[in-house]
PDB file of N, CA and C in Angstrom:
ATOM      1  N   SER Q 324       0.840  -1.177   0.000  1.00 60.00           N
ATOM      2  CA  SER Q 324       0.000   0.000   0.000  1.00 60.00           C
ATOM      3  C   SER Q 324       0.886   1.240   0.000  1.00 60.00           C
ATOM      4  N   PRO Q 325       0.587   2.194  -0.825  1.00 75.00           N
ATOM      5  CA  PRO Q 325       1.410   3.409  -0.846  1.00 75.00           C
ATOM      6  C   PRO Q 325       1.159   4.289   0.380  1.00 75.00           C
ATOM      7  N   TYR Q 326       0.148   3.986   1.168  1.00 86.00           N
ATOM      8  CA  TYR Q 326      -0.221   4.850   2.284  1.00 86.00           C
ATOM      9  C   TYR Q 326       0.237   4.327   3.633  1.00 86.00           C
ATOM     10  N   LEU Q 327       0.386   3.028   3.755  1.00 88.00           N
ATOM     11  CA  LEU Q 327       0.748   2.420   5.036  1.00 88.00           C
ATOM     12  C   LEU Q 327       1.992   1.562   4.892  1.00 88.00           C
ATOM     13  N   PRO Q 328       2.822   1.492   5.932  1.00 90.00           N
ATOM     14  CA  PRO Q 328       3.980   0.598   5.894  1.00 90.00           C
ATOM     15  C   PRO Q 328       3.543  -0.872   5.853  1.00 90.00           C
ATOM     16  N   ALA Q 329       4.422  -1.712   5.352  1.00 87.00           N
ATOM     17  CA  ALA Q 329       4.105  -3.143   5.222  1.00 87.00           C
ATOM     18  C   ALA Q 329       3.784  -3.778   6.566  1.00 87.00           C
ATOM     19  N   THR Q 330       4.421  -3.319   7.627  1.00 90.00           N
ATOM     20  CA  THR Q 330       4.161  -3.915   8.940  1.00 90.00           C
ATOM     21  C   THR Q 330       2.751  -3.603   9.435  1.00 90.00           C
ATOM     22  N   VAL Q 331       2.269  -2.400   9.151  1.00 92.00           N
ATOM     23  CA  VAL Q 331       0.905  -2.038   9.551  1.00 92.00           C
ATOM     24  C   VAL Q 331      -0.110  -2.827   8.729  1.00 92.00           C
ATOM     25  N   VAL Q 332       0.144  -2.954   7.433  1.00 88.00           N
ATOM     26  CA  VAL Q 332      -0.743  -3.732   6.570  1.00 88.00           C
ATOM     27  C   VAL Q 332      -0.777  -5.185   7.032  1.00 88.00           C
ATOM     28  N   ALA Q 333       0.375  -5.746   7.407  1.00 89.00           N
ATOM     29  CA  ALA Q 333       0.421  -7.135   7.882  1.00 89.00           C
ATOM     30  C   ALA Q 333      -0.401  -7.296   9.153  1.00 89.00           C
ATOM     31  N   GLY Q 334      -0.329  -6.348  10.066  1.00 91.00           N
ATOM     32  CA  GLY Q 334      -1.122  -6.409  11.287  1.00 91.00           C
ATOM     33  C   GLY Q 334      -2.616  -6.346  11.007  1.00 91.00           C
ATOM     34  N   ILE Q 335      -3.009  -5.455  10.114  1.00 91.00           N
ATOM     35  CA  ILE Q 335      -4.425  -5.342   9.746  1.00 91.00           C
ATOM     36  C   ILE Q 335      -4.907  -6.625   9.095  1.00 91.00           C
ATOM     37  N   LEU Q 336      -4.098  -7.183   8.212  1.00 88.00           N
ATOM     38  CA  LEU Q 336      -4.470  -8.429   7.544  1.00 88.00           C
ATOM     39  C   LEU Q 336      -4.623  -9.572   8.535  1.00 88.00           C
ATOM     40  N   MET Q 337      -3.745  -9.630   9.531  1.00 89.00           N
ATOM     41  CA  MET Q 337      -3.859 -10.693  10.531  1.00 89.00           C
ATOM     42  C   MET Q 337      -5.158 -10.570  11.325  1.00 89.00           C
ATOM     43  N   VAL Q 338      -5.518  -9.358  11.698  1.00 91.00           N
ATOM     44  CA  VAL Q 338      -6.774  -9.154  12.419  1.00 91.00           C
ATOM     45  C   VAL Q 338      -7.949  -9.586  11.551  1.00 91.00           C
ATOM     46  N   LEU Q 339      -7.928  -9.207  10.281  1.00 89.00           N
ATOM     47  CA  LEU Q 339      -9.012  -9.585   9.378  1.00 89.00           C
ATOM     48  C   LEU Q 339      -9.091 -11.097   9.193  1.00 89.00           C
ATOM     49  N   LEU Q 340      -7.944 -11.756   9.067  1.00 85.00           N
ATOM     50  CA  LEU Q 340      -7.943 -13.216   8.901  1.00 85.00           C
ATOM     51  C   LEU Q 340      -8.527 -13.906  10.134  1.00 85.00           C
ATOM     52  N   VAL Q 341      -8.192 -13.423  11.320  1.00 88.00           N
ATOM     53  CA  VAL Q 341      -8.739 -14.011  12.548  1.00 88.00           C
ATOM     54  C   VAL Q 341     -10.243 -13.769  12.624  1.00 88.00           C
ATOM     55  N   LEU Q 342     -10.678 -12.563  12.265  1.00 89.00           N
ATOM     56  CA  LEU Q 342     -12.109 -12.269  12.300  1.00 89.00           C
ATOM     57  C   LEU Q 342     -12.884 -13.111  11.291  1.00 89.00           C
ATOM     58  N   LEU Q 343     -12.310 -13.308  10.112  1.00 85.00           N
ATOM     59  CA  LEU Q 343     -13.000 -14.089   9.079  1.00 85.00           C
ATOM     60  C   LEU Q 343     -13.102 -15.566   9.447  1.00 85.00           C
ATOM     61  N   THR Q 344     -12.077 -16.102  10.083  1.00 82.00           N
ATOM     62  CA  THR Q 344     -12.084 -17.526  10.420  1.00 82.00           C
ATOM     63  C   THR Q 344     -12.628 -17.801  11.815  1.00 82.00           C
ATOM     64  N   GLY Q 345     -12.814 -16.765  12.610  1.00 87.00           N
ATOM     65  CA  GLY Q 345     -13.274 -16.957  13.976  1.00 87.00           C
ATOM     66  C   GLY Q 345     -12.201 -17.500  14.901  1.00 87.00           C
ATOM     67  N   GLY Q 346     -10.959 -17.544  14.444  1.00 85.00           N
ATOM     68  CA  GLY Q 346      -9.870 -18.038  15.273  1.00 85.00           C
ATOM     69  C   GLY Q 346      -9.897 -19.537  15.493  1.00 85.00           C
ATOM     70  N   LEU Q 347     -10.697 -20.248  14.729  1.00 85.00           N
ATOM     71  CA  LEU Q 347     -10.845 -21.688  14.925  1.00 85.00           C
ATOM     72  C   LEU Q 347      -9.514 -22.430  14.748  1.00 85.00           C
ATOM     73  N   HIS Q 348      -8.742 -22.036  13.732  1.00 87.00           N
ATOM     74  CA  HIS Q 348      -7.473 -22.711  13.486  1.00 87.00           C
ATOM     75  C   HIS Q 348      -6.469 -22.423  14.599  1.00 87.00           C
ATOM     76  N   LEU Q 349      -6.506 -21.222  15.128  1.00 90.00           N
ATOM     77  CA  LEU Q 349      -5.602 -20.884  16.226  1.00 90.00           C
ATOM     78  C   LEU Q 349      -5.939 -21.685  17.479  1.00 90.00           C
ATOM     79  N   ASP Q 350      -7.210 -21.911  17.727  1.00 90.00           N
ATOM     80  CA  ASP Q 350      -7.616 -22.738  18.856  1.00 90.00           C
ATOM     81  C   ASP Q 350      -7.096 -24.163  18.688  1.00 90.00           C
ATOM     82  N   GLY Q 351      -7.153 -24.670  17.464  1.00 90.00           N
ATOM     83  CA  GLY Q 351      -6.636 -26.013  17.190  1.00 90.00           C
ATOM     84  C   GLY Q 351      -5.136 -26.102  17.396  1.00 90.00           C
ATOM     85  N   VAL Q 352      -4.406 -25.082  16.989  1.00 91.00           N
ATOM     86  CA  VAL Q 352      -2.956 -25.064  17.203  1.00 91.00           C
ATOM     87  C   VAL Q 352      -2.644 -25.095  18.696  1.00 91.00           C
ATOM     88  N   ALA Q 353      -3.366 -24.295  19.471  1.00 92.00           N
ATOM     89  CA  ALA Q 353      -3.137 -24.256  20.919  1.00 92.00           C
ATOM     90  C   ALA Q 353      -3.463 -25.608  21.553  1.00 92.00           C
ATOM     91  N   ASP Q 354      -4.549 -26.232  21.146  1.00 91.00           N
ATOM     92  CA  ASP Q 354      -4.924 -27.536  21.709  1.00 91.00           C
ATOM     93  C   ASP Q 354      -3.875 -28.599  21.403  1.00 91.00           C
ATOM     94  N   VAL Q 355      -3.401 -28.632  20.166  1.00 90.00           N
ATOM     95  CA  VAL Q 355      -2.386 -29.630  19.786  1.00 90.00           C
ATOM     96  C   VAL Q 355      -1.099 -29.401  20.568  1.00 90.00           C
ATOM     97  N   ALA Q 356      -0.667 -28.148  20.674  1.00 92.00           N
ATOM     98  CA  ALA Q 356       0.564 -27.852  21.413  1.00 92.00           C
ATOM     99  C   ALA Q 356       0.429 -28.232  22.877  1.00 92.00           C
ATOM    100  N   ASP Q 357      -0.709 -27.948  23.478  1.00 90.00           N
ATOM    101  CA  ASP Q 357      -0.928 -28.346  24.870  1.00 90.00           C
ATOM    102  C   ASP Q 357      -0.887 -29.859  25.020  1.00 90.00           C
ATOM    103  N   GLY Q 358      -1.543 -30.565  24.109  1.00 90.00           N
ATOM    104  CA  GLY Q 358      -1.571 -32.027  24.196  1.00 90.00           C
ATOM    105  C   GLY Q 358      -0.204 -32.637  24.028  1.00 90.00           C
ATOM    106  N   LEU Q 359       0.543 -32.165  23.039  1.00 89.00           N
ATOM    107  CA  LEU Q 359       1.868 -32.722  22.801  1.00 89.00           C
ATOM    108  C   LEU Q 359       2.861 -32.328  23.888  1.00 89.00           C
ATOM    109  N   GLY Q 360       2.663 -31.148  24.453  1.00 87.00           N
ATOM    110  CA  GLY Q 360       3.593 -30.678  25.480  1.00 87.00           C
ATOM    111  C   GLY Q 360       3.284 -31.184  26.874  1.00 87.00           C
ATOM    112  N   GLY Q 361       2.067 -31.651  27.122  1.00 82.00           N
ATOM    113  CA  GLY Q 361       1.711 -32.008  28.484  1.00 82.00           C
ATOM    114  C   GLY Q 361       1.289 -33.437  28.713  1.00 82.00           C
ATOM    115  N   GLY Q 362       1.083 -34.195  27.651  1.00 75.00           N
ATOM    116  CA  GLY Q 362       0.590 -35.560  27.828  1.00 75.00           C
ATOM    117  C   GLY Q 362       1.694 -36.589  27.815  1.00 75.00           C
ATOM    118  N   ARG Q 363       1.658 -37.477  28.800  1.00 83.00           N
ATOM    119  CA  ARG Q 363       2.668 -38.535  28.871  1.00 83.00           C
ATOM    120  C   ARG Q 363       2.323 -39.696  27.938  1.00 83.00           C
ATOM    121  N   ASP Q 364       1.038 -40.011  27.831  1.00 86.00           N
ATOM    122  CA  ASP Q 364       0.611 -41.095  26.947  1.00 86.00           C
ATOM    123  C   ASP Q 364      -0.512 -40.583  26.050  1.00 86.00           C
ATOM    124  N   ALA Q 365      -0.963 -41.425  25.127  1.00 88.00           N
ATOM    125  CA  ALA Q 365      -1.958 -40.999  24.139  1.00 88.00           C
ATOM    126  C   ALA Q 365      -3.270 -40.575  24.792  1.00 88.00           C
ATOM    127  N   ALA Q 366      -3.702 -41.292  25.808  1.00 87.00           N
ATOM    128  CA  ALA Q 366      -4.968 -40.956  26.473  1.00 87.00           C
ATOM    129  C   ALA Q 366      -4.878 -39.588  27.155  1.00 87.00           C
ATOM    130  N   ALA Q 367      -3.757 -39.311  27.797  1.00 85.00           N
ATOM    131  CA  ALA Q 367      -3.571 -38.024  28.464  1.00 85.00           C
ATOM    132  C   ALA Q 367      -3.512 -36.883  27.447  1.00 85.00           C
ATOM    133  N   ARG Q 368      -2.829 -37.122  26.330  1.00 86.00           N
ATOM    134  CA  ARG Q 368      -2.747 -36.085  25.284  1.00 86.00           C
ATOM    135  C   ARG Q 368      -4.131 -35.753  24.737  1.00 86.00           C
ATOM    136  N   LEU Q 369      -4.931 -36.767  24.469  1.00 86.00           N
ATOM    137  CA  LEU Q 369      -6.291 -36.520  23.966  1.00 86.00           C
ATOM    138  C   LEU Q 369      -7.158 -35.794  24.996  1.00 86.00           C
ATOM    139  N   ARG Q 370      -7.007 -36.151  26.263  1.00 87.00           N
ATOM    140  CA  ARG Q 370      -7.773 -35.491  27.315  1.00 87.00           C
ATOM    141  C   ARG Q 370      -7.391 -34.012  27.399  1.00 87.00           C
ATOM    142  N   ILE Q 371      -6.105 -33.725  27.294  1.00 87.00           N
ATOM    143  CA  ILE Q 371      -5.636 -32.333  27.352  1.00 87.00           C
ATOM    144  C   ILE Q 371      -6.125 -31.562  26.131  1.00 87.00           C
ATOM    145  N   MET Q 372      -6.109 -32.186  24.958  1.00 86.00           N
ATOM    146  CA  MET Q 372      -6.559 -31.504  23.742  1.00 86.00           C
ATOM    147  C   MET Q 372      -8.047 -31.182  23.788  1.00 86.00           C
ATOM    148  N   LYS Q 373      -8.830 -32.007  24.455  1.00 86.00           N
ATOM    149  CA  LYS Q 373     -10.276 -31.767  24.546  1.00 86.00           C
ATOM    150  C   LYS Q 373     -10.625 -30.718  25.594  1.00 86.00           C
ATOM    151  N   ASP Q 374      -9.696 -30.416  26.479  1.00 85.00           N
ATOM    152  CA  ASP Q 374      -9.927 -29.415  27.527  1.00 85.00           C
ATOM    153  C   ASP Q 374     -10.051 -28.036  26.886  1.00 85.00           C
ATOM    154  N   SER Q 375     -11.002 -27.242  27.326  1.00 84.00           N
ATOM    155  CA  SER Q 375     -11.258 -25.937  26.706  1.00 84.00           C
ATOM    156  C   SER Q 375     -10.266 -24.867  27.160  1.00 84.00           C
ATOM    157  N   ARG Q 376      -9.503 -25.137  28.207  1.00 87.00           N
ATOM    158  CA  ARG Q 376      -8.534 -24.151  28.688  1.00 87.00           C
ATOM    159  C   ARG Q 376      -7.255 -24.216  27.862  1.00 87.00           C
ATOM    160  N   VAL Q 377      -6.556 -23.093  27.791  1.00 88.00           N
ATOM    161  CA  VAL Q 377      -5.287 -23.024  27.061  1.00 88.00           C
ATOM    162  C   VAL Q 377      -4.155 -23.028  28.084  1.00 88.00           C
ATOM    163  N   GLY Q 378      -3.203 -23.930  27.873  1.00 88.00           N
ATOM    164  CA  GLY Q 378      -2.058 -24.024  28.768  1.00 88.00           C
ATOM    165  C   GLY Q 378      -0.862 -23.253  28.249  1.00 88.00           C
ATOM    166  N   ALA Q 379       0.244 -23.396  28.951  1.00 89.00           N
ATOM    167  CA  ALA Q 379       1.458 -22.651  28.615  1.00 89.00           C
ATOM    168  C   ALA Q 379       1.986 -23.006  27.223  1.00 89.00           C
ATOM    169  N   MET Q 380       1.974 -24.281  26.892  1.00 92.00           N
ATOM    170  CA  MET Q 380       2.469 -24.682  25.564  1.00 92.00           C
ATOM    171  C   MET Q 380       1.576 -24.133  24.456  1.00 92.00           C
ATOM    172  N   GLY Q 381       0.282 -24.060  24.711  1.00 92.00           N
ATOM    173  CA  GLY Q 381      -0.638 -23.495  23.733  1.00 92.00           C
ATOM    174  C   GLY Q 381      -0.380 -22.010  23.503  1.00 92.00           C
ATOM    175  N   VAL Q 382      -0.118 -21.284  24.580  1.00 94.00           N
ATOM    176  CA  VAL Q 382       0.172 -19.858  24.465  1.00 94.00           C
ATOM    177  C   VAL Q 382       1.470 -19.637  23.690  1.00 94.00           C
ATOM    178  N   VAL Q 383       2.487 -20.422  24.003  1.00 95.00           N
ATOM    179  CA  VAL Q 383       3.763 -20.297  23.292  1.00 95.00           C
ATOM    180  C   VAL Q 383       3.572 -20.598  21.810  1.00 95.00           C
ATOM    181  N   ALA Q 384       2.842 -21.650  21.501  1.00 94.00           N
ATOM    182  CA  ALA Q 384       2.593 -22.005  20.102  1.00 94.00           C
ATOM    183  C   ALA Q 384       1.829 -20.899  19.379  1.00 94.00           C
ATOM    184  N   LEU Q 385       0.826 -20.318  20.027  1.00 94.00           N
ATOM    185  CA  LEU Q 385       0.063 -19.225  19.406  1.00 94.00           C
ATOM    186  C   LEU Q 385       0.948 -18.015  19.132  1.00 94.00           C
ATOM    187  N   ILE Q 386       1.777 -17.664  20.087  1.00 96.00           N
ATOM    188  CA  ILE Q 386       2.681 -16.521  19.889  1.00 96.00           C
ATOM    189  C   ILE Q 386       3.610 -16.780  18.713  1.00 96.00           C
ATOM    190  N   LEU Q 387       4.185 -17.971  18.661  1.00 96.00           N
ATOM    191  CA  LEU Q 387       5.109 -18.287  17.566  1.00 96.00           C
ATOM    192  C   LEU Q 387       4.408 -18.301  16.210  1.00 96.00           C
ATOM    193  N   VAL Q 388       3.218 -18.886  16.145  1.00 93.00           N
ATOM    194  CA  VAL Q 388       2.476 -18.938  14.880  1.00 93.00           C
ATOM    195  C   VAL Q 388       2.089 -17.541  14.421  1.00 93.00           C
ATOM    196  N   LEU Q 389       1.615 -16.714  15.344  1.00 93.00           N
ATOM    197  CA  LEU Q 389       1.208 -15.359  14.966  1.00 93.00           C
ATOM    198  C   LEU Q 389       2.404 -14.496  14.566  1.00 93.00           C
ATOM    199  N   LEU Q 390       3.531 -14.654  15.252  1.00 94.00           N
ATOM    200  CA  LEU Q 390       4.731 -13.909  14.863  1.00 94.00           C
ATOM    201  C   LEU Q 390       5.223 -14.340  13.482  1.00 94.00           C
ATOM    202  N   LEU Q 391       5.195 -15.634  13.229  1.00 92.00           N
ATOM    203  CA  LEU Q 391       5.621 -16.141  11.924  1.00 92.00           C
ATOM    204  C   LEU Q 391       4.697 -15.649  10.814  1.00 92.00           C
ATOM    205  N   LYS Q 392       3.392 -15.679  11.067  1.00 88.00           N
ATOM    206  CA  LYS Q 392       2.428 -15.208  10.070  1.00 88.00           C
ATOM    207  C   LYS Q 392       2.600 -13.708   9.823  1.00 88.00           C
ATOM    208  N   TYR Q 393       2.813 -12.942  10.887  1.00 91.00           N
ATOM    209  CA  TYR Q 393       3.011 -11.502  10.762  1.00 91.00           C
ATOM    210  C   TYR Q 393       4.250 -11.200   9.914  1.00 91.00           C
ATOM    211  N   GLN Q 394       5.340 -11.891  10.228  1.00 92.00           N
ATOM    212  CA  GLN Q 394       6.580 -11.663   9.485  1.00 92.00           C
ATOM    213  C   GLN Q 394       6.436 -12.078   8.026  1.00 92.00           C
ATOM    214  N   ALA Q 395       5.750 -13.165   7.778  1.00 87.00           N
ATOM    215  CA  ALA Q 395       5.554 -13.612   6.395  1.00 87.00           C
ATOM    216  C   ALA Q 395       4.714 -12.610   5.609  1.00 87.00           C
ATOM    217  N   LEU Q 396       3.659 -12.093   6.220  1.00 86.00           N
ATOM    218  CA  LEU Q 396       2.826 -11.111   5.529  1.00 86.00           C
ATOM    219  C   LEU Q 396       3.568  -9.803   5.287  1.00 86.00           C
ATOM    220  N   ALA Q 397       4.381  -9.399   6.245  1.00 88.00           N
ATOM    221  CA  ALA Q 397       5.130  -8.147   6.097  1.00 88.00           C
ATOM    222  C   ALA Q 397       6.238  -8.281   5.060  1.00 88.00           C
ATOM    223  N   ALA Q 398       6.743  -9.489   4.842  1.00 89.00           N
ATOM    224  CA  ALA Q 398       7.854  -9.684   3.914  1.00 89.00           C
ATOM    225  C   ALA Q 398       7.426  -9.704   2.454  1.00 89.00           C
ATOM    226  N   PHE Q 399       6.161 -10.008   2.183  1.00 84.00           N
ATOM    227  CA  PHE Q 399       5.686 -10.034   0.799  1.00 84.00           C
ATOM    228  C   PHE Q 399       5.714  -8.638   0.199  1.00 84.00           C
ATOM    229  N   PRO Q 400       6.203  -8.510  -1.027  1.00 84.00           N
ATOM    230  CA  PRO Q 400       6.060  -7.219  -1.713  1.00 84.00           C
ATOM    231  C   PRO Q 400       4.579  -6.906  -1.907  1.00 84.00           C
ATOM    232  N   ALA Q 401       4.252  -5.623  -1.932  1.00 79.00           N
ATOM    233  CA  ALA Q 401       2.845  -5.191  -1.954  1.00 79.00           C
ATOM    234  C   ALA Q 401       2.061  -5.821  -3.099  1.00 79.00           C
ATOM    235  N   GLY Q 402       2.625  -5.921  -4.275  1.00 80.00           N
ATOM    236  CA  GLY Q 402       1.911  -6.481  -5.412  1.00 80.00           C
ATOM    237  C   GLY Q 402       1.659  -7.969  -5.286  1.00 80.00           C
ATOM    238  N   GLU Q 403       2.560  -8.669  -4.637  1.00 83.00           N
ATOM    239  CA  GLU Q 403       2.430 -10.122  -4.498  1.00 83.00           C
ATOM    240  C   GLU Q 403       1.605 -10.516  -3.268  1.00 83.00           C
ATOM    241  N   ARG Q 404       1.413  -9.608  -2.341  1.00 79.00           N
ATOM    242  CA  ARG Q 404       0.675  -9.917  -1.120  1.00 79.00           C
ATOM    243  C   ARG Q 404      -0.772 -10.296  -1.419  1.00 79.00           C
ATOM    244  N   THR Q 405      -1.401  -9.592  -2.339  1.00 79.00           N
ATOM    245  CA  THR Q 405      -2.795  -9.885  -2.684  1.00 79.00           C
ATOM    246  C   THR Q 405      -2.915 -11.271  -3.304  1.00 79.00           C
ATOM    247  N   ILE Q 406      -2.026 -11.595  -4.209  1.00 83.00           N
ATOM    248  CA  ILE Q 406      -2.043 -12.916  -4.841  1.00 83.00           C
ATOM    249  C   ILE Q 406      -1.817 -14.003  -3.788  1.00 83.00           C
ATOM    250  N   ALA Q 407      -0.883 -13.763  -2.880  1.00 80.00           N
ATOM    251  CA  ALA Q 407      -0.603 -14.749  -1.837  1.00 80.00           C
ATOM    252  C   ALA Q 407      -1.816 -14.959  -0.936  1.00 80.00           C
ATOM    253  N   LEU Q 408      -2.492 -13.878  -0.582  1.00 79.00           N
ATOM    254  CA  LEU Q 408      -3.674 -14.007   0.279  1.00 79.00           C
ATOM    255  C   LEU Q 408      -4.796 -14.771  -0.409  1.00 79.00           C
ATOM    256  N   LEU Q 409      -4.900 -14.609  -1.708  1.00 80.00           N
ATOM    257  CA  LEU Q 409      -5.937 -15.336  -2.444  1.00 80.00           C
ATOM    258  C   LEU Q 409      -5.586 -16.808  -2.614  1.00 80.00           C
ATOM    259  N   LEU Q 410      -4.299 -17.107  -2.733  1.00 83.00           N
ATOM    260  CA  LEU Q 410      -3.879 -18.492  -2.953  1.00 83.00           C
ATOM    261  C   LEU Q 410      -3.692 -19.296  -1.661  1.00 83.00           C
ATOM    262  N   MET Q 411      -3.561 -18.619  -0.528  1.00 78.00           N
ATOM    263  CA  MET Q 411      -3.335 -19.340   0.737  1.00 78.00           C
ATOM    264  C   MET Q 411      -4.430 -20.354   1.064  1.00 78.00           C
ATOM    265  N   PRO Q 412      -5.708 -20.000   0.977  1.00 75.00           N
ATOM    266  CA  PRO Q 412      -6.732 -21.006   1.290  1.00 75.00           C
ATOM    267  C   PRO Q 412      -6.700 -22.199   0.334  1.00 75.00           C
ATOM    268  N   ALA Q 413      -6.445 -21.936  -0.939  1.00 79.00           N
ATOM    269  CA  ALA Q 413      -6.379 -23.032  -1.909  1.00 79.00           C
ATOM    270  C   ALA Q 413      -5.180 -23.932  -1.632  1.00 79.00           C
ATOM    271  N   ALA Q 414      -4.041 -23.328  -1.314  1.00 81.00           N
ATOM    272  CA  ALA Q 414      -2.849 -24.122  -1.009  1.00 81.00           C
ATOM    273  C   ALA Q 414      -3.049 -24.928   0.269  1.00 81.00           C
ATOM    274  N   GLY Q 415      -3.740 -24.359   1.235  1.00 76.00           N
ATOM    275  CA  GLY Q 415      -4.005 -25.077   2.477  1.00 76.00           C
ATOM    276  C   GLY Q 415      -4.887 -26.299   2.268  1.00 76.00           C
ATOM    277  N   ARG Q 416      -5.818 -26.206   1.363  1.00 76.00           N
ATOM    278  CA  ARG Q 416      -6.682 -27.359   1.059  1.00 76.00           C
ATOM    279  C   ARG Q 416      -5.939 -28.414   0.251  1.00 76.00           C
ATOM    280  N   TRP Q 417      -5.063 -27.955  -0.625  1.00 74.00           N
ATOM    281  CA  TRP Q 417      -4.347 -28.876  -1.494  1.00 74.00           C
ATOM    282  C   TRP Q 417      -3.282 -29.643  -0.728  1.00 74.00           C
ATOM    283  N   LEU Q 418      -2.608 -28.959   0.193  1.00 64.00           N
ATOM    284  CA  LEU Q 418      -1.550 -29.602   0.955  1.00 64.00           C
ATOM    285  C   LEU Q 418      -2.175 -30.388   2.073  1.00 64.00           C
TER     286      LEU Q 418
END
């Protein structure tokens, strides 16, 4: 955008992506990180993943994922950012 720095645009885009998806994917990332970080066996991991509370590993995973997404969005040149945003959902389904 000729009016805003890339870092501000990346922040706005992240907020919009969370609002559009309802944060469902971020909740899943936190649940998986909590389960893998806190469960000794498979039954314990599944029990932790089903728990609605977010633990320390979930918070760390969310921070890392959001920082990585922010940096990736800010690194795209302005012209390619729109194409990348349009192709991300398709690539996510394909992979």
